[in-house]
Short mmCIF file of C-alpha atoms in Angstrom, two decimals:
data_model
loop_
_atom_site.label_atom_id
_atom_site.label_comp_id
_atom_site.label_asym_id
_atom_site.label_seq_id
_atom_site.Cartn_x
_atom_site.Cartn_y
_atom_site.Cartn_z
CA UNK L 81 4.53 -109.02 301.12
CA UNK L 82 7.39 -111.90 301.69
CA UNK L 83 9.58 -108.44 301.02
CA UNK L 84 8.38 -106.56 304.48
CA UNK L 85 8.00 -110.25 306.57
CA UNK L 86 11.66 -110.67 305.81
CA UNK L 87 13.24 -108.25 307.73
CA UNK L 88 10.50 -108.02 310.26
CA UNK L 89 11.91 -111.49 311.48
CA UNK L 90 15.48 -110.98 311.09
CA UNK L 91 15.13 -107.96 313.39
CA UNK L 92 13.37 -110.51 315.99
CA UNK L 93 15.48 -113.13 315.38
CA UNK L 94 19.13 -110.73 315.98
CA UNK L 95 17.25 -108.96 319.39
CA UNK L 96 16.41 -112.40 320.99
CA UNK L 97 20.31 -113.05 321.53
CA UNK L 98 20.98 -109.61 322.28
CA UNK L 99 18.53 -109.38 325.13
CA UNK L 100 19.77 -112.85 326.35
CA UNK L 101 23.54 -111.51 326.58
CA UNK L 102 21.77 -108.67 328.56
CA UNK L 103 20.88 -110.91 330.89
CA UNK L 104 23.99 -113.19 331.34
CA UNK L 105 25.76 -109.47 331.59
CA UNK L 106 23.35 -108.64 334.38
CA UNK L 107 23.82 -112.13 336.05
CA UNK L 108 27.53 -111.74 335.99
CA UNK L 109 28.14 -109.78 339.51
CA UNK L 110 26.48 -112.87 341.03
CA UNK L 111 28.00 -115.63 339.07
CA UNK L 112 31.50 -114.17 340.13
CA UNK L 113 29.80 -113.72 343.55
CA UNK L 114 28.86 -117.91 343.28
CA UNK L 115 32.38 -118.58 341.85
CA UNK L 116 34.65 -116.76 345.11
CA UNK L 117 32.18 -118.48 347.51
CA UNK L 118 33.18 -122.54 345.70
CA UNK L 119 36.47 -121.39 345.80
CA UNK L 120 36.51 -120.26 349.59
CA UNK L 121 34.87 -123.61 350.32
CA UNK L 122 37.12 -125.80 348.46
CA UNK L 123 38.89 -127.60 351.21
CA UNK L 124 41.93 -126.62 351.72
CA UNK L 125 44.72 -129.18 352.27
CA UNK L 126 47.36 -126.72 354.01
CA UNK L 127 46.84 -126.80 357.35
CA UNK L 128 45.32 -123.83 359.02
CA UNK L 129 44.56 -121.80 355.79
CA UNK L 130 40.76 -122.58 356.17
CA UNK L 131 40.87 -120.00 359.89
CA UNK L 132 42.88 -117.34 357.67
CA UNK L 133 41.08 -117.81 354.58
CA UNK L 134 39.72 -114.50 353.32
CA UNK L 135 35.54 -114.69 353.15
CA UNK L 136 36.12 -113.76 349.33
CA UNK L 137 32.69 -113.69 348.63
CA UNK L 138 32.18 -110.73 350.76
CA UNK L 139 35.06 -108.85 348.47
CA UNK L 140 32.09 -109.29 345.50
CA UNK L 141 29.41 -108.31 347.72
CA UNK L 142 30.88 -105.07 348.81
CA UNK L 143 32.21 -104.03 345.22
CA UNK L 144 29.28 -104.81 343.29
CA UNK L 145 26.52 -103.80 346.47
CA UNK L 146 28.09 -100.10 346.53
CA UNK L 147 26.19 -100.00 343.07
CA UNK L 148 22.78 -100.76 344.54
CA UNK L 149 20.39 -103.76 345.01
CA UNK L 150 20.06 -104.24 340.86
CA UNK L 151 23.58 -105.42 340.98
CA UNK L 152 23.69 -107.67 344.10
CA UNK L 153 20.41 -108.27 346.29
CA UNK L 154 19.68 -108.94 349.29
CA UNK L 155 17.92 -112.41 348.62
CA UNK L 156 21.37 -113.35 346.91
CA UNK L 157 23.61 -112.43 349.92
CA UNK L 158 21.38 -113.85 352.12
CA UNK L 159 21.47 -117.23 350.22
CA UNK L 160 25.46 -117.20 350.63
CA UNK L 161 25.23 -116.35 354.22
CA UNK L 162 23.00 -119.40 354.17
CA UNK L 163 25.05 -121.38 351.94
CA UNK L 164 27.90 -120.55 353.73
CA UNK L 165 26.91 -121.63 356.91
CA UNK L 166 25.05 -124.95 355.98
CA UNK L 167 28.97 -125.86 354.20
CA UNK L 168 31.49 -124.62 357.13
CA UNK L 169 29.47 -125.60 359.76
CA UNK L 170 29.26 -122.65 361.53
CA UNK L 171 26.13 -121.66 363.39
CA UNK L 172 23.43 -121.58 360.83
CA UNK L 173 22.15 -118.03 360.30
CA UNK L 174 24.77 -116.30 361.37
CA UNK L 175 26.23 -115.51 358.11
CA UNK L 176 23.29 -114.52 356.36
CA UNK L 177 22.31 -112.19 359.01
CA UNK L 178 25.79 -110.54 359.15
CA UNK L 179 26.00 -110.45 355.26
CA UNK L 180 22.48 -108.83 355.72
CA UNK L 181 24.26 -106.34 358.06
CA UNK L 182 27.18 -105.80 355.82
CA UNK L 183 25.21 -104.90 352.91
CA UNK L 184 22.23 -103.06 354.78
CA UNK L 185 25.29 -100.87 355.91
CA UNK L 186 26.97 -100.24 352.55
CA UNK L 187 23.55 -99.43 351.11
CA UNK L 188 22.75 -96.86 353.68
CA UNK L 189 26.34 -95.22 353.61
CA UNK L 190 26.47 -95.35 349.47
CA UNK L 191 25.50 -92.48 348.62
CA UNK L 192 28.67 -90.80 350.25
CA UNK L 193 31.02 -93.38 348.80
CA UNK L 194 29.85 -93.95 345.32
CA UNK L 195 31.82 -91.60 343.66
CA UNK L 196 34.92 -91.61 345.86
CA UNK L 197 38.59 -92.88 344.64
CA UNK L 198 39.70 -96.07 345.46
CA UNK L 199 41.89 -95.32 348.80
CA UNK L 200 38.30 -93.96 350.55
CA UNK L 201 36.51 -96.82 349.52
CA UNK L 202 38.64 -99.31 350.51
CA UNK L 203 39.26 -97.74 353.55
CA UNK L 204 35.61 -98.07 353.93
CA UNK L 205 35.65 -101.25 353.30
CA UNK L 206 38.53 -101.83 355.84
CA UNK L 207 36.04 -100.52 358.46
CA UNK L 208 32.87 -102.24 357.01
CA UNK L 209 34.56 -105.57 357.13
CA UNK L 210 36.37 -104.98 360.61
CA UNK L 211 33.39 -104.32 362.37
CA UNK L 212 31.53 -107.24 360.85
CA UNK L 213 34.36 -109.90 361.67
CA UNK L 214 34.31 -108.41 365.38
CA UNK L 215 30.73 -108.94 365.11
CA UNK L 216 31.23 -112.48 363.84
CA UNK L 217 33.65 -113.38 366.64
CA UNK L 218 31.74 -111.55 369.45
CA UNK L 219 28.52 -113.86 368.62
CA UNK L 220 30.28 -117.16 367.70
CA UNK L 221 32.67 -116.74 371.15
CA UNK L 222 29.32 -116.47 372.89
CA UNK L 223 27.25 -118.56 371.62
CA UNK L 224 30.13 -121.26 372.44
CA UNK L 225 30.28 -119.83 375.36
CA UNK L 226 34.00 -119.70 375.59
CA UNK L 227 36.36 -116.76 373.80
CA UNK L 228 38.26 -118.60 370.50
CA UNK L 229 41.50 -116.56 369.53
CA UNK L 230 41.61 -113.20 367.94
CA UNK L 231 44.56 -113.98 366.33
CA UNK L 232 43.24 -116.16 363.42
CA UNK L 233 40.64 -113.85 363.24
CA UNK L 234 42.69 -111.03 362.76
CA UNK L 235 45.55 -112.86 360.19
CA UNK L 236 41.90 -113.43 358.18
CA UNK L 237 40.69 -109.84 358.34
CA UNK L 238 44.36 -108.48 357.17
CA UNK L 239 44.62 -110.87 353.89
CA UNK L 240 40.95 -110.25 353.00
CA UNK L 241 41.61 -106.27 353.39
CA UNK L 242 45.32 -106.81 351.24
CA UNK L 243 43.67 -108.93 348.21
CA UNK L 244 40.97 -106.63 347.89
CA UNK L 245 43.03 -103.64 345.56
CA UNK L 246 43.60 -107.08 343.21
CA UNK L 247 39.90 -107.92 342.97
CA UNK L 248 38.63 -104.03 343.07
CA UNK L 249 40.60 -103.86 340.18
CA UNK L 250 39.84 -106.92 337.97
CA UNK L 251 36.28 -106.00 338.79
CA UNK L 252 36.37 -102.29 337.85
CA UNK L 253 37.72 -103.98 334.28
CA UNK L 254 35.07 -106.26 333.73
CA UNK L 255 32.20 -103.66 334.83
CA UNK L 256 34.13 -101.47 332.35
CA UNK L 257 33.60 -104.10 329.84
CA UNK L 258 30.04 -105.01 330.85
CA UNK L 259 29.66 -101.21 330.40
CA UNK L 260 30.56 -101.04 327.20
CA UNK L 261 29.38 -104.07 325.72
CA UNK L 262 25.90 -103.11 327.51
CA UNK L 263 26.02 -99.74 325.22
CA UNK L 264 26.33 -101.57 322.07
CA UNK L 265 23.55 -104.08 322.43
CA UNK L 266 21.32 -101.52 323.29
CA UNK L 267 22.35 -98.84 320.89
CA UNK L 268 23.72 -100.05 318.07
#
């Protein structure tokens, strides 16, 4: 009998940390997602880099959202919309309700996008994140009631849309590795 218990409870004992690196592999997406958001807080000692600072978190969001709502939901971006506006200062709500947007949009439009190279998708991207930012300037300049500049605006849209091949890629190589390493815990 201690013969059959034997490997009965190795088996358990070898799937408990496999299905526990399942689910740090599943949580990754939004760790990385929690990572670019502390680092586009950080404050940033150069002056004027926080108005041109790419919203990096939205770089995650868009790359790991084209995959569906399993990889990054919608409670998640809305908590960094909120997180991000209760640590800027910016009008709270805004962000969540525009990351809301941005997502909503690139779930909806998925489906044609999904399997497309890189140079469509991050021209789709280019537009996703273009009309959002005009979105985000349109409602802050009026809700201040005064216009602020495009300019700083614009500088931020440009470096957010030029680092994005750089992420797209080092994320295409670690969802190639969670890929992979996903395969062997399950099957063998």
């Amino acid at each position: 009998r201690l013969l059959l218990v034997v490997p009965l409870i190795n088996n358990i004992m070898k799937k408990k940390p496999q299905r526990f690196e399942l689910f740090l592999w599943k949580l990754t997406p939004l760790l990385i997602t929690l990572l670019l958001f502390i680092i586009y807080i950080t404050p940033k000692h150069l002056w004027g880099i926080g108005y041109i600072m790419p919203p990096l978190p939205l770089i995650a969001i868009f790359y790991w959202g084209r995959f569906g709502t399993s990889e990054m939901p919608y409670w998640f971006v809305f908590a960094i919309g909120l997180l991000m506006d209760a640590m800027t200062g910016t009008h709270l709500g805004l962000s969540p309700i525009l990351y809301l947007l941005f997502i909503a949009i690139l779930h909806a439009q998925s489906k044609y996008i999904h399997k497309e190279g890189f140079v469509i998708i991050w021209g789709y991207f280019m537009l996703l994140l273009a009309g959002i930012s005009f979105l985000q300037w349109l409602i802050i300049s009026s809700l201040s009631n005064q216009f602020y500049a495009m300019i700083p605006a614009f500088i931020q849209l440009l470096a957010t849309i030029s680092i994005y091949p750089l992420f797209h890629h080092l994320f295409d190589k670690l969802t190639d590795n969670i890929k992979k390493r996903h395969w062997m815990l399950k099957h063998g």
